[in-house]
XYZ file of C-alpha atoms in Angstrom:
673
model
C 69.578 101.543 89.922
C 70.436 98.363 91.858
C 69.895 94.807 90.634
C 66.437 93.521 91.467
C 66.206 90.404 93.670
C 64.528 87.218 92.468
C 60.727 87.399 92.603
C 60.042 84.893 95.408
C 56.615 84.841 97.104
C 56.514 85.201 100.851
C 55.192 81.676 101.414
C 56.602 78.473 102.772
C 58.859 76.992 100.116
C 59.308 73.252 99.987
C 61.437 71.453 97.416
C 62.220 72.018 93.788
C 64.615 73.970 91.607
C 64.566 77.652 90.871
C 65.141 78.987 87.392
C 68.924 78.926 87.966
C 68.901 75.242 88.798
C 69.669 75.805 92.507
C 67.993 73.580 95.066
C 65.452 75.295 97.349
C 64.573 73.796 100.707
C 62.462 74.364 103.806
C 63.329 74.182 107.468
C 62.472 70.459 107.741
C 65.474 69.563 105.532
C 63.618 66.527 104.084
C 63.971 65.898 100.370
C 60.849 65.018 98.317
C 61.124 62.938 95.152
C 60.618 65.018 92.019
C 61.933 62.843 89.218
C 59.866 64.152 86.294
C 61.549 66.549 83.856
C 58.676 68.964 84.310
C 60.043 69.907 87.737
C 62.856 71.727 85.932
C 60.184 74.325 85.137
C 58.214 74.366 88.410
C 58.811 75.160 92.055
C 56.807 73.427 94.752
C 55.127 75.841 97.117
C 52.419 75.657 99.790
C 49.701 78.296 99.757
C 47.180 78.279 102.605
C 47.972 74.622 103.299
C 47.453 73.561 99.676
C 50.432 72.182 97.700
C 50.941 73.899 94.395
C 53.490 73.983 91.543
C 54.540 77.463 90.398
C 55.806 77.884 86.830
C 59.186 79.604 86.884
C 58.490 81.134 83.443
C 55.049 82.695 83.703
C 54.292 82.371 87.434
C 51.132 80.273 86.951
C 50.187 78.174 89.980
C 48.885 74.627 89.302
C 47.867 71.859 91.669
C 50.618 69.489 92.762
C 50.579 65.995 94.165
C 48.088 64.450 91.681
C 50.418 63.480 88.855
C 52.454 65.519 86.385
C 50.522 65.191 83.109
C 48.899 68.605 83.475
C 52.255 70.083 84.397
C 53.870 68.679 81.231
C 51.008 70.083 79.124
C 51.561 73.517 80.659
C 55.303 73.361 79.914
C 54.606 72.621 76.236
C 52.038 75.420 75.928
C 53.615 78.095 78.164
C 54.084 81.187 75.980
C 56.600 82.753 78.369
C 58.814 79.683 78.139
C 58.554 79.636 74.340
C 59.518 83.315 74.073
C 62.484 82.842 76.386
C 63.631 79.826 74.385
C 63.480 81.875 71.162
C 65.525 84.625 72.832
C 68.135 82.099 73.984
C 68.353 80.643 70.473
C 68.830 84.148 69.077
C 71.626 84.767 71.571
C 73.577 81.659 70.614
C 76.929 82.710 69.260
C 78.581 81.000 66.321
C 82.096 79.985 67.282
C 84.810 78.353 65.203
C 86.076 75.108 66.744
C 88.605 72.458 65.767
C 87.184 68.948 65.596
C 88.937 65.761 66.682
C 89.909 64.976 63.084
C 91.659 68.348 62.749
C 89.018 69.973 60.550
C 87.383 73.272 61.424
C 83.690 73.614 62.061
C 81.140 75.970 63.603
C 79.589 75.344 67.009
C 76.953 77.253 68.939
C 77.905 78.816 72.255
C 75.251 79.998 74.677
C 75.412 83.241 76.642
C 77.088 82.812 80.037
C 76.207 85.638 82.493
C 79.165 84.774 84.755
C 81.638 85.152 81.897
C 79.901 88.349 80.800
C 80.221 89.865 84.294
C 83.904 88.950 84.382
C 84.547 90.557 80.999
C 82.651 93.699 81.976
C 84.728 94.083 85.159
C 87.881 93.604 83.061
C 86.737 96.350 80.671
C 86.075 98.802 83.512
C 89.417 98.150 85.220
C 91.716 98.029 82.195
C 90.394 101.176 80.572
C 89.794 103.198 83.744
C 86.069 103.642 83.234
C 83.910 104.945 86.112
C 81.944 102.420 88.148
C 78.788 104.302 87.175
C 79.433 103.327 83.548
C 77.273 100.203 83.973
C 74.305 102.401 84.971
C 74.414 104.679 81.923
C 71.195 104.398 79.950
C 73.023 104.136 76.634
C 75.108 101.226 77.943
C 71.973 99.445 79.175
C 70.326 99.931 75.780
C 73.392 98.512 74.046
C 73.481 95.436 76.286
C 69.739 94.902 75.870
C 70.137 95.060 72.098
C 73.097 92.680 72.069
C 71.451 90.188 74.421
C 67.895 90.494 75.763
C 68.735 88.005 78.534
C 71.572 90.092 79.936
C 70.686 91.569 83.306
C 71.543 95.141 84.180
C 74.383 95.508 86.667
C 74.584 98.163 89.378
C 77.709 99.724 90.843
C 77.637 97.548 93.962
C 77.518 94.384 91.894
C 80.282 95.699 89.647
C 82.462 96.405 92.661
C 81.974 92.827 93.834
C 82.993 91.580 90.395
C 86.109 93.787 90.497
C 87.136 92.255 93.815
C 86.586 88.774 92.396
C 88.798 89.711 89.457
C 91.380 91.201 91.831
C 91.569 88.027 93.929
C 91.837 85.864 90.810
C 94.643 87.936 89.265
C 96.418 88.205 92.610
C 96.473 84.422 92.911
C 98.014 84.163 89.420
C 100.658 86.774 90.239
C 101.541 85.086 93.529
C 101.870 81.779 91.691
C 104.184 83.418 89.146
C 106.435 84.710 91.940
C 106.296 81.417 93.808
C 107.346 79.372 90.774
C 110.101 81.783 89.800
C 113.577 80.727 90.943
C 115.239 84.162 90.929
C 115.345 86.913 93.517
C 112.982 89.875 93.539
C 114.110 93.515 93.547
C 111.726 95.945 95.256
C 110.987 99.587 94.487
C 108.648 101.629 96.640
C 107.533 105.216 96.989
C 105.009 107.235 98.984
C 102.561 109.776 97.632
C 99.704 111.886 99.043
C 96.585 112.389 96.919
C 95.522 115.970 96.335
C 91.811 115.019 96.442
C 91.603 112.627 99.357
C 94.598 113.952 101.313
C 95.534 110.327 101.995
C 98.980 108.756 101.781
C 99.540 105.760 99.513
C 102.574 103.500 99.315
C 103.142 101.506 96.146
C 105.378 98.433 96.326
C 106.595 96.987 93.019
C 108.502 93.738 92.482
C 110.998 93.325 89.625
C 112.401 89.977 88.532
C 113.554 87.946 85.558
C 111.248 84.985 85.023
C 112.197 81.431 84.145
C 111.965 82.294 80.438
C 114.487 85.125 80.925
C 112.010 87.953 80.424
C 112.164 91.052 82.604
C 108.961 91.315 84.642
C 107.492 93.993 86.881
C 104.411 93.613 89.096
C 102.750 95.929 91.595
C 102.398 93.994 94.838
C 100.433 96.506 96.886
C 98.929 99.977 96.527
C 98.472 100.615 100.222
C 96.720 103.414 102.046
C 99.101 104.429 104.851
C 97.405 106.496 107.586
C 99.266 109.508 108.947
C 101.685 110.104 110.555
C 104.130 108.585 108.066
C 106.836 107.721 110.587
C 109.757 105.376 109.982
C 108.144 102.746 112.212
C 104.819 102.945 110.359
C 106.336 102.806 106.859
C 108.715 99.960 107.659
C 105.926 97.919 109.274
C 103.675 98.367 106.223
C 106.476 97.426 103.816
C 107.574 94.335 105.737
C 103.988 93.116 106.099
C 103.607 93.404 102.314
C 106.769 91.347 101.776
C 105.529 88.724 104.225
C 102.080 88.544 102.647
C 103.608 87.966 99.202
C 106.212 85.466 100.501
C 109.120 87.367 98.967
C 110.877 88.274 102.214
C 113.334 85.376 101.809
C 114.140 85.972 98.146
C 114.940 89.697 98.092
C 117.883 91.124 96.192
C 117.668 94.904 96.712
C 115.232 97.670 97.571
C 115.446 100.914 95.572
C 114.306 104.121 97.277
C 114.693 107.851 96.908
C 117.671 109.204 98.801
C 116.510 110.727 102.101
C 117.106 110.166 105.795
C 113.639 108.677 106.362
C 114.193 105.993 103.740
C 117.650 105.180 105.091
C 116.214 104.703 108.580
C 113.363 102.624 107.148
C 115.805 100.275 105.378
C 117.705 99.746 108.645
C 114.468 98.766 110.388
C 113.473 96.453 107.527
C 116.831 94.680 107.752
C 116.183 94.242 111.463
C 112.766 92.648 110.813
C 113.837 90.333 107.960
C 116.715 87.867 108.525
C 119.744 89.199 106.635
C 120.959 85.603 106.191
C 118.454 85.275 103.353
C 119.902 88.341 101.569
C 122.886 88.398 99.227
C 126.066 88.832 101.308
C 123.915 89.427 104.412
C 122.307 92.508 102.901
C 125.563 94.272 102.048
C 124.012 95.804 98.912
C 120.372 95.642 100.003
C 119.724 99.415 99.839
C 119.881 101.000 96.373
C 119.465 104.743 96.006
C 117.327 105.940 93.114
C 119.698 107.106 90.345
C 117.118 109.490 88.867
C 116.615 111.128 92.257
C 120.360 111.481 92.783
C 120.744 112.917 89.288
C 117.995 115.389 90.192
C 119.863 116.437 93.363
C 123.156 116.801 91.485
C 121.764 118.990 88.706
C 119.657 121.085 91.100
C 122.856 121.963 92.951
C 124.427 123.009 89.657
C 121.470 125.154 88.644
C 121.820 127.277 91.794
C 124.474 129.223 89.877
C 121.781 130.743 87.627
C 118.823 130.538 89.991
C 118.236 134.297 89.654
C 117.759 134.038 85.884
C 115.690 130.861 86.254
C 113.426 132.662 88.725
C 112.777 135.499 86.272
C 112.061 133.061 83.426
C 109.692 131.121 85.697
C 107.818 134.327 86.603
C 107.638 135.325 82.923
C 106.207 131.965 81.888
C 103.755 132.046 84.774
C 102.644 135.588 83.900
C 101.968 134.952 80.195
C 100.327 131.554 80.669
C 98.105 132.574 83.598
C 95.027 133.415 81.482
C 93.673 132.700 77.977
C 93.806 136.422 77.158
C 97.508 136.750 77.993
C 98.314 133.524 76.207
C 96.509 134.803 73.109
C 98.508 138.042 73.287
C 101.725 136.013 73.558
C 100.856 133.924 70.486
C 99.887 136.998 68.425
C 103.195 138.691 69.288
C 105.110 135.567 68.291
C 103.232 135.551 64.974
C 104.156 139.202 64.396
C 107.825 138.328 64.936
C 107.411 135.360 62.537
C 108.181 132.874 65.284
C 106.262 129.616 64.876
C 104.620 128.516 68.136
C 105.424 124.816 67.821
C 105.744 124.323 71.584
C 103.571 125.817 74.298
C 104.897 127.574 77.362
C 105.320 125.142 80.223
C 105.726 125.995 83.905
C 108.148 123.808 85.829
C 107.979 121.999 89.125
C 110.950 123.529 91.027
C 111.762 120.225 92.764
C 112.245 118.385 89.448
C 115.176 119.650 87.414
C 114.043 117.945 84.168
C 110.816 119.961 84.262
C 112.939 123.099 84.795
C 114.977 122.061 81.742
C 111.763 121.751 79.692
C 110.624 125.207 80.816
C 113.962 126.813 79.887
C 114.172 124.933 76.597
C 110.817 126.346 75.480
C 111.314 129.823 76.965
C 114.603 130.544 75.160
C 112.814 129.929 71.854
C 110.570 132.925 72.636
C 113.058 135.284 74.318
C 112.402 137.930 71.627
C 108.666 137.602 72.246
C 109.169 138.286 75.963
C 111.289 141.358 75.104
C 108.638 142.749 72.752
C 105.861 142.198 75.280
C 107.677 144.240 77.914
C 106.910 147.340 75.824
C 103.252 146.341 75.375
C 102.371 145.322 78.927
C 103.229 147.717 81.743
C 102.493 145.142 84.468
C 105.074 142.708 83.064
C 108.228 143.566 85.038
C 110.185 140.297 85.349
C 111.974 140.156 81.978
C 115.379 138.373 82.219
C 118.422 140.336 81.093
C 120.361 139.498 77.921
C 123.135 137.919 79.999
C 120.620 135.746 81.879
C 119.153 134.545 78.598
C 122.658 133.782 77.294
C 123.564 131.814 80.423
C 120.308 129.879 80.241
C 121.088 128.839 76.650
C 124.625 127.757 77.562
C 123.395 125.740 80.541
C 120.872 124.005 78.314
C 123.654 122.926 75.947
C 125.720 121.558 78.836
C 122.815 119.820 80.557
C 121.172 118.308 77.476
C 123.161 115.012 77.744
C 122.138 114.812 81.413
C 118.515 115.286 80.394
C 118.734 112.252 78.100
C 120.038 110.198 81.051
C 116.642 110.503 82.692
C 115.137 108.509 79.827
C 117.891 105.882 80.143
C 117.258 105.430 83.866
C 113.466 105.494 83.480
C 113.107 102.402 81.301
C 111.138 99.396 82.527
C 111.251 97.137 79.449
C 115.024 96.571 79.544
C 117.687 96.018 82.242
C 118.670 99.532 83.328
C 121.374 98.199 85.654
C 123.668 97.515 82.672
C 123.394 101.099 81.461
C 124.076 102.699 84.823
C 127.857 102.346 84.974
C 128.879 103.662 81.514
C 126.358 106.495 81.829
C 127.528 107.519 85.294
C 131.171 107.387 84.143
C 130.328 109.598 81.184
C 128.667 112.024 83.595
C 131.738 112.113 85.847
C 134.050 112.710 82.887
C 131.829 115.552 81.612
C 131.847 117.284 85.000
C 135.648 117.127 85.100
C 135.769 118.765 81.653
C 133.319 121.498 82.753
C 135.685 122.407 85.591
C 138.135 123.520 82.917
C 135.545 125.759 81.194
C 136.503 129.418 80.631
C 132.939 130.425 81.578
C 132.926 131.135 85.361
C 129.273 130.127 85.806
C 129.853 126.749 84.119
C 132.894 126.117 86.315
C 130.897 126.982 89.446
C 128.073 124.716 88.302
C 130.536 121.841 87.751
C 132.105 122.345 91.201
C 128.707 122.153 92.897
C 127.633 119.105 90.909
C 130.884 117.201 91.501
C 130.641 117.776 95.256
C 127.187 116.186 95.288
C 128.277 113.486 92.816
C 131.174 112.317 94.999
C 128.855 112.164 98.014
C 126.805 109.395 96.362
C 129.334 107.761 94.034
C 130.901 105.332 96.499
C 127.485 104.345 97.871
C 125.765 103.422 94.636
C 128.221 102.238 92.055
C 129.675 98.920 93.319
C 126.758 96.511 92.890
C 125.905 98.042 89.512
C 129.514 97.652 88.405
C 128.782 93.931 88.648
C 125.872 94.429 86.258
C 128.077 95.861 83.503
C 130.573 93.026 84.027
C 127.730 90.570 83.390
C 127.200 92.115 79.962
C 129.346 89.962 77.624
C 129.990 93.002 75.419
C 131.799 94.833 78.252
C 132.963 92.615 81.139
C 135.937 93.954 83.156
C 137.256 95.840 80.150
C 134.604 98.540 80.618
C 135.901 99.077 84.162
C 139.518 99.134 83.046
C 138.618 101.586 80.266
C 136.776 104.148 82.402
C 138.518 104.065 85.800
C 141.744 105.742 84.588
C 139.593 108.570 83.214
C 137.772 109.277 86.472
C 140.399 108.447 89.116
C 143.513 110.628 89.241
C 145.280 108.202 91.613
C 144.678 104.698 92.958
C 143.309 103.242 89.717
C 144.842 99.814 90.331
C 143.367 99.668 93.840
C 139.887 100.557 92.538
C 140.044 97.881 89.826
C 141.202 95.326 92.406
C 138.283 96.331 94.608
C 135.896 95.531 91.774
C 137.554 92.162 91.102
C 137.356 91.272 94.785
C 133.657 92.130 94.749
C 133.084 89.852 91.732
C 134.824 86.974 93.483
C 132.916 87.614 96.725
C 129.535 87.540 94.984
C 130.533 84.555 92.846
C 131.695 82.558 95.888
C 128.424 83.352 97.701
C 126.317 82.088 94.793
C 128.592 79.079 94.232
C 127.855 77.923 97.771
C 124.094 78.581 97.614
C 123.533 77.702 93.940
C 121.205 74.850 92.996
C 122.200 74.769 89.307
C 125.853 73.681 89.273
C 125.517 71.155 86.453
C 127.586 72.384 83.527
C 126.937 71.518 79.919
C 128.212 72.376 76.499
C 127.130 75.627 74.983
C 125.163 75.574 71.780
C 126.868 76.952 68.685
C 124.265 79.665 68.363
C 124.859 80.916 71.913
C 127.396 83.445 70.754
C 125.135 84.699 68.010
C 123.095 87.841 68.304
C 119.660 88.491 66.922
C 117.297 89.879 69.491
C 116.082 93.389 70.165
C 116.975 95.266 73.344
C 114.880 98.351 73.930
C 116.852 101.312 75.151
C 120.058 100.364 73.317
C 119.879 103.570 71.279
C 120.004 105.585 74.510
C 123.758 104.882 74.853
C 124.577 106.407 71.482
C 126.429 109.370 73.024
C 129.147 107.107 74.520
C 132.530 106.837 72.773
C 132.211 103.276 71.504
C 135.073 103.545 69.033
C 137.560 104.344 71.793
C 136.260 101.502 73.969
C 136.424 98.935 71.157
C 139.995 99.975 70.317
C 140.906 99.574 74.000
C 139.189 96.169 74.193
C 140.998 94.811 71.121
C 144.373 95.701 72.672
C 143.648 94.301 76.136
C 141.922 90.967 75.464
C 143.784 88.058 77.078
C 143.239 84.352 76.520
C 144.127 81.811 79.235
C 143.215 78.252 80.145
C 141.634 79.114 83.490
C 139.333 76.459 84.970
C 137.296 78.855 87.116
C 133.874 79.678 85.678
C 134.268 83.363 86.567
C 137.799 83.646 85.151
C 136.832 81.723 82.020
C 133.952 84.131 81.384
C 136.026 87.261 82.010
C 138.938 86.173 79.815
C 136.965 85.030 76.776
C 136.654 87.556 73.901
C 133.846 90.103 74.084
C 130.639 89.443 72.196
C 130.219 91.722 69.200
C 128.310 94.903 70.051
C 125.313 95.218 67.726
C 122.137 97.286 67.879
C 119.885 94.228 68.233
C 121.790 92.495 71.037
C 119.717 91.187 73.952
C 121.717 90.411 77.069
C 118.937 88.325 78.648
C 118.696 86.094 75.592
C 122.477 85.655 75.645
C 122.392 84.458 79.243
C 119.440 82.197 78.540
C 121.431 80.481 75.793
C 124.619 80.279 77.898
C 123.170 79.321 81.290
C 124.407 75.730 80.936
C 127.922 76.945 80.256
C 127.971 79.468 83.129
C 125.390 78.142 85.633
C 126.500 80.188 88.642
C 127.031 83.405 86.692
C 123.638 82.926 85.033
C 122.039 82.843 88.485
C 123.871 86.032 89.439
C 122.845 87.688 86.158
C 119.218 86.757 86.727
C 119.208 88.534 90.080
C 121.394 91.569 89.379
C 120.124 92.456 85.895
C 116.594 92.707 87.308
C 117.593 95.488 89.720
C 116.052 98.818 88.649
C 118.301 101.821 89.188
C 115.326 104.130 89.813
C 111.926 104.089 91.489
C 110.300 105.191 88.217
C 108.239 101.997 87.953
C 106.629 102.754 91.320
C 106.196 106.473 90.539
C 104.432 105.614 87.261
C 101.729 103.876 89.282
C 100.963 107.230 90.926
C 100.593 108.759 87.456
C 97.918 106.178 86.637
C 96.402 106.621 90.100
C 95.949 110.307 89.381
C 93.729 109.387 86.466
C 91.826 106.830 88.551
C 91.295 109.291 91.397
C 89.959 112.365 89.649
C 88.143 115.020 91.700
C 84.825 113.409 90.735
C 86.100 110.006 91.811
C 87.653 110.955 95.110
C 85.197 108.941 97.182
C 86.636 105.608 96.160
C 87.442 103.566 99.227
C 91.190 102.798 99.549
C 90.513 99.046 99.237
C 88.575 99.603 96.018
C 91.295 101.862 94.671
C 93.968 99.267 95.452
C 91.956 96.527 93.757
C 91.542 98.658 90.613
C 95.195 99.774 90.512
C 96.754 96.366 91.080
C 94.349 94.488 88.812
C 94.862 96.961 85.979
C 98.633 96.552 86.251
C 98.431 92.748 86.299
C 96.019 92.564 83.357
C 98.150 94.800 81.140
C 101.312 92.969 82.154
C 99.728 89.655 81.182
C 98.467 91.031 77.856
C 101.532 92.778 76.532
C 104.173 92.735 79.206
C 103.761 96.461 79.783
C 101.529 99.055 81.356
C 99.663 101.473 79.075
C 101.416 104.803 78.694
C 99.702 108.170 79.089
C 99.406 108.625 75.360
C 97.708 105.257 74.847
C 94.880 105.864 77.281
C 94.657 109.599 77.986
C 93.144 110.429 81.343
C 89.649 111.816 81.571
C 87.639 113.126 84.468
C 85.392 110.261 85.438
C 82.241 110.850 87.412
C 81.700 108.433 90.295
C 79.559 108.668 93.354
C 80.477 107.593 96.834
C 82.009 104.180 97.401
C 80.146 102.818 100.395
C 82.500 101.003 102.699
C 85.522 98.729 102.458
C 85.852 95.223 101.141
C 88.512 92.860 102.432
C 91.410 92.135 100.085
C 92.336 88.469 100.285
């Protein structure tokens, strides 16, 4: 049901105020003098040539133009006005306030319909409620009980309020980016909805704010019409960067590794002046580490793809219907196997989902064997050797599986973790090549071939990130390079040092914060939490710390970079926060602090952008598939901004589980400012 319009008679309206205090006028545009307070309750109208005053409370029409005494008497005796006044008094809210003298008191706050509409739109957006929610009878009854003066809102009005909220939050986010003095790292990804069959590109900006907190904001959730060519995608992306005024303060763009994205980056660099990029865009394109890890492991799993195929068919067969699933659970119970985890079917293009499927399936291998004798149609049972190989591969790949969680973080700088993790991966693959198990050796050979293809392309700029961690510096490079390079170790280390000096010299020329000051005593102290620190627990810290203690050198170098590199490492503790350390030492290392602010914000994966599609899937359920792309973008972006402002994070799946929300058609677009 739509909101009803104001009850205005179809007569010539002269001058006066309506019940909302807005001036009404006629075509003559001449103002009459209505100075009495009674005109706050009447509207002047002309009916059949006779001037009358219409009560805005009860609608009574009285003569006008012969004084106001009778109008004042009506105001005092009007029952409709008295009832409305009582309702308003009942709706006054008691609110605690602080007086000028510092004492606390209680004040009355009246109901504001504008504020109420804003809060209702915020509720709908943040918690992914359907637009029809405001038209539910139970919701109307609740609002009527809470406040009799509250007007019912229809979906069209709610949509208008959502766009108002979107424009307001967008202005705040743009102001945040404008006032921030660091560069912005971009992640983007493309996805096609299963319901609408429309392509959407999400563009996310990552940066460290002026308070040294890692921030992430969705800039656009754009509907991209087919065909999704390189020219189309690059044009959409560049326009987004222009609209948000971040085209001249970019650091990197992180994308999945594919030929289309590589061509798109080349076109973007041709449309945006590379002079505004670090080292003329030398490290502008970052390849998604999670995607590369996926490609590497998928190549390794080809060794046992026959066994994986049989396990996939088995899982699919026994989870295809409630009856078969019940039979599977009863058989497991007979074999005294506790069904703690349910069978899960993988997505063949995502190796971590294949790992999950295998990890669960091997728990029930005896159940599958028993069922082969009970079900004649089940003919895809893996052999004993295939089960054995699957278990061995799981043991080898389990550390790689944990890397996905390391790379997928958004609340901590993942760039720091990339280098030690990738070095650990390289070292593990070299050890697997020495395995006596032929299948493991073949898997390692395939994975190393893919690994070396991407290693030189992705590691250099992120090597700088680990150097900017005062717990590691160059010693982490000097510790790992001899383990992963058979020859040319000295040349590789020199290459890294040259890169550090090149980046430092670039920032030294362009830096606006070259004033040095003394460091506070507490700057070397540690006492702040860094989420994700526990993820590096599998690294050999004892060996690294022994190496660091033997290779620390102290000199009297005057260069800021050399002074930083040659000072002793900061103690490695579980509650260390690298961003807090740089915040406290920015006066001591002004140029390096600027570099740290830009590089530590670089995400090594596109996970932040992909997570938006996970939320979008909940927003665009089959019953909600008629949402116009502009409306969907407003909801998606506003939800992200509101949660980021509230808690610095986006709600996870488990916090707000998705539900199928029933919405009717969204009629037409609205322009996004």
